[in-house]
Short mmCIF file of C-alpha atoms in Angstrom, two decimals:
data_model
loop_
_atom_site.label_atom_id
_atom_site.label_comp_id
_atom_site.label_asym_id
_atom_site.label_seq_id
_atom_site.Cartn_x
_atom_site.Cartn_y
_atom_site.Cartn_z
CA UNK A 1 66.56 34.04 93.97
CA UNK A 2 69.51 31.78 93.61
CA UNK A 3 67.40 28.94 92.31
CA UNK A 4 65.99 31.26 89.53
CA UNK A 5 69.36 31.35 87.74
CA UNK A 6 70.52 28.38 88.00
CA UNK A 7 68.15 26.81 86.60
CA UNK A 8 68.58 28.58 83.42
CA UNK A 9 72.34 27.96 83.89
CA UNK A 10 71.77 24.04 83.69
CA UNK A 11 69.50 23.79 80.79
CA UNK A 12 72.10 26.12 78.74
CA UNK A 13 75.26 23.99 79.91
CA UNK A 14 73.09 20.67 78.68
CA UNK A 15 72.64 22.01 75.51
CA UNK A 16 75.89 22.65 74.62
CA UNK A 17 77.54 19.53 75.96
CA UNK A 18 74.59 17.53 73.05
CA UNK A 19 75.69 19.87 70.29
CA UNK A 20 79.20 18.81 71.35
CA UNK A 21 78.44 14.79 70.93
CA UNK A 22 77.08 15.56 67.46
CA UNK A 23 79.28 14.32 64.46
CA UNK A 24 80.63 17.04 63.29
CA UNK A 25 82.17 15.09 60.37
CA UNK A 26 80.42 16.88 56.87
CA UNK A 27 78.39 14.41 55.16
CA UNK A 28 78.48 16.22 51.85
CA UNK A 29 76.02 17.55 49.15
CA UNK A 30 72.75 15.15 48.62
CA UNK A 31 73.40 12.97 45.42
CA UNK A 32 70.49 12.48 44.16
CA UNK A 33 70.19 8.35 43.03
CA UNK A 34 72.77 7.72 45.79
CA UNK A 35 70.95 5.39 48.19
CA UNK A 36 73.44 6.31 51.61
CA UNK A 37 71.90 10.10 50.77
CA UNK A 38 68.33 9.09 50.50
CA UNK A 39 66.12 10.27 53.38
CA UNK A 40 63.20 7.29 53.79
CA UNK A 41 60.16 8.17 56.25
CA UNK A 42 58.27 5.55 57.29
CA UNK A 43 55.19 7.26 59.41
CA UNK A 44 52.46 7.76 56.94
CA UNK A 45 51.56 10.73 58.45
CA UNK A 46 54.55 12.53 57.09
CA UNK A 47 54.42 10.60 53.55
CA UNK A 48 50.59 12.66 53.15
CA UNK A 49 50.84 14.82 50.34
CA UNK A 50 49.07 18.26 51.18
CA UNK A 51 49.31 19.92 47.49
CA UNK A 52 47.27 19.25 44.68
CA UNK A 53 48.92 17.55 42.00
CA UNK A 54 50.05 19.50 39.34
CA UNK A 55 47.99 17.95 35.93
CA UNK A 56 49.72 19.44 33.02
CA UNK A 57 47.87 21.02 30.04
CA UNK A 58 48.16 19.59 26.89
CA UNK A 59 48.87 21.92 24.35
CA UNK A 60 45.33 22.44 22.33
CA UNK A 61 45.91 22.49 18.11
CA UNK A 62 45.44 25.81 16.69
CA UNK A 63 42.69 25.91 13.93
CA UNK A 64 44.44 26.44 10.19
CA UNK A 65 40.68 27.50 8.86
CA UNK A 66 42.51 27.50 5.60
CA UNK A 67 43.42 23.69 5.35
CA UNK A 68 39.89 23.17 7.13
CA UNK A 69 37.98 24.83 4.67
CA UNK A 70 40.03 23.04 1.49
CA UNK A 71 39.99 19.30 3.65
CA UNK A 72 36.35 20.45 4.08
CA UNK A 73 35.51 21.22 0.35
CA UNK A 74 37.77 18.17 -1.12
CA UNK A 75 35.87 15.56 1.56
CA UNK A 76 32.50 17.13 -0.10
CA UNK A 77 33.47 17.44 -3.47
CA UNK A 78 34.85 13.81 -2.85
CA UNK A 79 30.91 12.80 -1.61
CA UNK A 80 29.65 14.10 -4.44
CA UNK A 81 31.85 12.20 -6.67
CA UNK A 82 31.07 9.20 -4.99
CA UNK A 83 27.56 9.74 -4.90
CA UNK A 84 25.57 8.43 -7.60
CA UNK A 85 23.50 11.09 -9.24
CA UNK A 86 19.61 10.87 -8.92
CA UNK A 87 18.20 8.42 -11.79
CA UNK A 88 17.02 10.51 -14.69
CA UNK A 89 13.17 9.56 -15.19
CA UNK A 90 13.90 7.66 -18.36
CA UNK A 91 17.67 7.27 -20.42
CA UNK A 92 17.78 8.66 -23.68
CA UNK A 93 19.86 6.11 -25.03
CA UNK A 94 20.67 5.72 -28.67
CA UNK A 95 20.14 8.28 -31.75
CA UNK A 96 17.13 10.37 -31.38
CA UNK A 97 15.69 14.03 -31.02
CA UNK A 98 16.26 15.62 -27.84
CA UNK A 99 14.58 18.80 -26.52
CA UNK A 100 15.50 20.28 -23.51
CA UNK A 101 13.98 23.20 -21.81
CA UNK A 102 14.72 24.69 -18.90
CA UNK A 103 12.14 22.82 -16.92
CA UNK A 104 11.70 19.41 -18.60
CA UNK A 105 13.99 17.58 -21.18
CA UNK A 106 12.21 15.26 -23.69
CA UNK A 107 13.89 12.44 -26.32
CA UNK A 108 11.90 11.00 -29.22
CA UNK A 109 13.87 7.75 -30.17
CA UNK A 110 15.05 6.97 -33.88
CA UNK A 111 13.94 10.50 -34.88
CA UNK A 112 15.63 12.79 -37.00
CA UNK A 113 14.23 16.47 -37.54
CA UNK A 114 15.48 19.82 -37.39
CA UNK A 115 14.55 22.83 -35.57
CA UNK A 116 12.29 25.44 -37.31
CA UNK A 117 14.01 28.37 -39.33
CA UNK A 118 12.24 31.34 -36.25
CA UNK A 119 13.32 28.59 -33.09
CA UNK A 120 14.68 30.10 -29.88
CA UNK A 121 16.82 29.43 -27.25
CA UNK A 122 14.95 26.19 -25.69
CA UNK A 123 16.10 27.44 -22.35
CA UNK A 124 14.03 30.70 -21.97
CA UNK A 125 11.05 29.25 -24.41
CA UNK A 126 7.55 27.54 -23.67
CA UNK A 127 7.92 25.71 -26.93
CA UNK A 128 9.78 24.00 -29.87
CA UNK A 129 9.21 23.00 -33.85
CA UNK A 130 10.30 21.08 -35.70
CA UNK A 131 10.47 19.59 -39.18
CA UNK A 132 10.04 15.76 -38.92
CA UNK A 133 13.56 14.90 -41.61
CA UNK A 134 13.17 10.77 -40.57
CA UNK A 135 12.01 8.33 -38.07
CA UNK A 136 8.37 6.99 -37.51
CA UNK A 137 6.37 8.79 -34.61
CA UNK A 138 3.71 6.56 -35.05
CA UNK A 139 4.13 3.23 -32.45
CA UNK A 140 7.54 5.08 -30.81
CA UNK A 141 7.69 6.67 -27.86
CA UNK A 142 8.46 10.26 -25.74
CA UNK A 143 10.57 9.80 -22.78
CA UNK A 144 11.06 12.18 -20.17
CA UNK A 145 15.03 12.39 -19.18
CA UNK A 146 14.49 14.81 -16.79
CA UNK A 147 12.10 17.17 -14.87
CA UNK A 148 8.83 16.67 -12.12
CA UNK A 149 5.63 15.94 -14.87
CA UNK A 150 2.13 15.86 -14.03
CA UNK A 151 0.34 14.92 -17.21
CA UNK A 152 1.57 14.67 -21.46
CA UNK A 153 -1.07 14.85 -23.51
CA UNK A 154 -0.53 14.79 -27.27
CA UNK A 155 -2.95 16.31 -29.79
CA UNK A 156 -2.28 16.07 -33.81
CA UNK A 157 -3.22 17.90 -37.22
CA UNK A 158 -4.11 16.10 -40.27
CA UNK A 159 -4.69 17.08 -43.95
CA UNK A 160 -6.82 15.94 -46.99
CA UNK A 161 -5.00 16.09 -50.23
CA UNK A 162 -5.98 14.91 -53.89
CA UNK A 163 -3.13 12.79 -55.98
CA UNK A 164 -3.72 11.87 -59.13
CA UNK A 165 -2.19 12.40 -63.08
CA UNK A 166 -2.86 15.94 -62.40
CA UNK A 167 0.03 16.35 -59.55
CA UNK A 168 -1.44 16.70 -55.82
CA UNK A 169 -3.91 19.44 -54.89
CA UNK A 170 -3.93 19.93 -50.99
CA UNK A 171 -7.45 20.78 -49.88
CA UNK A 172 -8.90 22.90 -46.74
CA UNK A 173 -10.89 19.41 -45.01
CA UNK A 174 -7.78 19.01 -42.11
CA UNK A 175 -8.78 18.63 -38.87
CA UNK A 176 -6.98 19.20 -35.54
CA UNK A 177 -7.92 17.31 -32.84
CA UNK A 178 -8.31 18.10 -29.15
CA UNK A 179 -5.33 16.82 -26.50
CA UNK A 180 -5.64 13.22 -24.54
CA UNK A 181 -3.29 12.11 -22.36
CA UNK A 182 -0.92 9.61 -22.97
CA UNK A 183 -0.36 6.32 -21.42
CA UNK A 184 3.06 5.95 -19.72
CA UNK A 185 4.98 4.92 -17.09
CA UNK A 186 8.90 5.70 -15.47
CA UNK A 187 9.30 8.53 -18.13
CA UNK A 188 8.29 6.73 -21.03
CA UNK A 189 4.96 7.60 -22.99
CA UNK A 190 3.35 5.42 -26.02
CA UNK A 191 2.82 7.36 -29.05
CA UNK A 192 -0.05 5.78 -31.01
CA UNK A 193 -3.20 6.32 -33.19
CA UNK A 194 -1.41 8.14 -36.05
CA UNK A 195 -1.50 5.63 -38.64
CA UNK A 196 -3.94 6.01 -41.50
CA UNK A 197 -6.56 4.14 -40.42
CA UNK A 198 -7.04 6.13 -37.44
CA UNK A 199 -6.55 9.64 -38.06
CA UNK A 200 -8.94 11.89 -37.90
CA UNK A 201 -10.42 14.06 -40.07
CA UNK A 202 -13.58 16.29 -40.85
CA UNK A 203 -16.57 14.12 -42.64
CA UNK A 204 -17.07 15.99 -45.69
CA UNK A 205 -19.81 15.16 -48.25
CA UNK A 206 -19.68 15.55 -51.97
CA UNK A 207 -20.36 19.20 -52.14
CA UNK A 208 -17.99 20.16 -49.24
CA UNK A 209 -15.38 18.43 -51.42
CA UNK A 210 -16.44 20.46 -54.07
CA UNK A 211 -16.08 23.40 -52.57
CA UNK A 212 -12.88 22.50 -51.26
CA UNK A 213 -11.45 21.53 -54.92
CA UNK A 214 -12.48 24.97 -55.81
CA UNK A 215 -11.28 27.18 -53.21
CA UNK A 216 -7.71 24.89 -53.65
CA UNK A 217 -7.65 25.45 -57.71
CA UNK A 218 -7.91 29.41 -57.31
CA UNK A 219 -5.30 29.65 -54.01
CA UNK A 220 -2.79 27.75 -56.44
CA UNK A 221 -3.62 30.50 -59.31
CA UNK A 222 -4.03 27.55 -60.97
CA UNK A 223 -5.43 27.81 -64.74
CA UNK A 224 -8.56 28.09 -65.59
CA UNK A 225 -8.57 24.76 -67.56
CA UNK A 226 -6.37 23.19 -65.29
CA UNK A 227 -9.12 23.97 -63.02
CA UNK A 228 -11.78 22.60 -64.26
CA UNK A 229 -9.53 19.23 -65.28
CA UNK A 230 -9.52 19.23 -61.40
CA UNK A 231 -13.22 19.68 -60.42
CA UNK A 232 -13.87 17.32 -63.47
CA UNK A 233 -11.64 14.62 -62.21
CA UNK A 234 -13.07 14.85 -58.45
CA UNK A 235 -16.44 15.54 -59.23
CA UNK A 236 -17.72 11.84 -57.97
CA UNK A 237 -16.01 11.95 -54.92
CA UNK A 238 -18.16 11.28 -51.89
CA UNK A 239 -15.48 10.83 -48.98
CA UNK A 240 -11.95 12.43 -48.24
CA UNK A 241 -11.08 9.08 -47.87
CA UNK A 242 -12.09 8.02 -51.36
CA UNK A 243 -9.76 7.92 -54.24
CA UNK A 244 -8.21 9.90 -55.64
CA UNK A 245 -8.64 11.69 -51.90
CA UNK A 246 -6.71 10.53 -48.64
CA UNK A 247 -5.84 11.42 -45.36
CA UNK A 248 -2.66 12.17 -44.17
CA UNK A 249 -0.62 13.80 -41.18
CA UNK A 250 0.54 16.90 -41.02
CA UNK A 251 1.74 17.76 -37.63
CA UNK A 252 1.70 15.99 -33.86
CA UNK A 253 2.11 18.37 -30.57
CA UNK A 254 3.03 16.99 -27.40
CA UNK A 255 1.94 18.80 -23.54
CA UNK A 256 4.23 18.73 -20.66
CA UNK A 257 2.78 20.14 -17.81
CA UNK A 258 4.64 19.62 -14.25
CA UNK A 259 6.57 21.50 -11.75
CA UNK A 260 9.70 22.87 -11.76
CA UNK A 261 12.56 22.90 -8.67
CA UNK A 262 10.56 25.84 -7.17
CA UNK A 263 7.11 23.97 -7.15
CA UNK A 264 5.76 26.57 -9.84
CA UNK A 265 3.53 24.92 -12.28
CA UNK A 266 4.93 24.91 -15.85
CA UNK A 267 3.86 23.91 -19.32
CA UNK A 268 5.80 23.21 -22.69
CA UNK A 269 4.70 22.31 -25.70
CA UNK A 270 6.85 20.58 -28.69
CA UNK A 271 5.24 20.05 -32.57
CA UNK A 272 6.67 17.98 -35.42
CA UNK A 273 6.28 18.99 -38.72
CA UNK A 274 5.35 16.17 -41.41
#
């Protein structure tokens, strides 16, 4: 029983006479940087980090939508300057007519005319006149500035007129032919076949011409001698293309027939006046 505390007795007397051997001298607050305060371990075990490292988050940019949407617009608006624009199908350079619908824009090189007294706004019409003022159709060309065509066709209307000491009598022997395409490439479409020698015209014989004289003397309330100095002076005519008769032009139309942005067929149709 004895033995039971005195054994106690012992360890608690050892303890005390370690604590007493301790240096009781104060060491001080832990500077840190100063190497006499640093604590080193050199057992790996104890150097093992157990918590996760700690990977900061860097702040994400908040959206300005505004400046996006302007950087966004100026960058395009900047590609679109910079872009060239698409190739127009032929360049209308130089002086010339130019008729542009909505659809299709045309340009008739070296030709001066002006619109018809009843024209329309070109943008909402299927067609445009116009009185031919100076330029030579005949040999130029139609170019196509703009638009998707299919086919131009071109179709004119001639006249048969007398011209002698007497003044000019116009007679009723025109003829107006049907459309044929033209031949063209890039835009660019030959006009050709209007000169004298190959217009067209109805083959009237001596009493059709006759006829014609007559019909032409009373629509001109011509009178009645000046009348018959007419039929007298034309009486041995046998072609419109005899003298004091001749052929001339009075009027080419064009066709432009294509599709427009939508893929909807269109068709326009532009006349000179002679």
């Amino acid at each position: 029983m004895k033995a039971f505390y005195v054994i106690p007795f012992i360890v608690l007397c050892g303890f005390l006479y370690s604590c007493n051997d301790m240096d009781t001298k104060s060491r001080g607050p832990i500077i840190m940087g100063d190497s006499n305060t640093i604590i080193t371990e050199a057992d790996s075990q104890y150097l093992h980090d157990f918590v996760a490292d700690i990977t900061p988050l860097e702040p994400q940019p908040v959206a300005d939508t505004a400046h996006a949407d302007t950087a966004q617009k100026d960058s395009t608006q900047a590609l679109a300057a910079q872009a060239p624009a698409a190739p127009a199908v032929a360049a209308a350079d130089g002086k010339g007519l130019k008729v542009a619908f909505s659809e299709v824009a045309l340009f008739f090189p070296g030709i001066e005319a002006r619109p018809a007294a009843n024209s329309r706004n070109l943008q909402h019409a299927t067609g445009a006149t116009y009185q031919l003022l100076n330029g030579e159709l005949n040999g130029n060309t139609v170019k196509i500035t703009s638009g998707n065509i299919t086919d131009v066709s071109m179709r004119y209307m001639t006249g048969v007129h007398a011209k002698n000491q007497l003044g000019i009598l116009k007679l009723d022997l025109g003829t107006l032919t049907s459309w044929h395409s033209l031949k063209g490439s890039n835009g660019v479409y030959e006009i050709s076949g209007l000169d004298d020698r190959h217009l067209v015209t109805d083959k009237a014989g001596p009493s059709q011409i006759r006829s014609s004289v007559i019909r032409a003397t009373r629509q001109a309330r011509l009178s009645r001698k000046m009348q018959r100095e007419w039929q007298n002076s034309l009486r041995n005519v046998r072609s419109v293309r005899q003298h004091p008769l001749s052929v001339y032009l009075r009027s080419v139309m064009w066709k432009i027939e294509g599709k427009d942005a939508n893929g909807k067929p269109f068709m326009k149709q532009v006349r000179i006046d002679l």
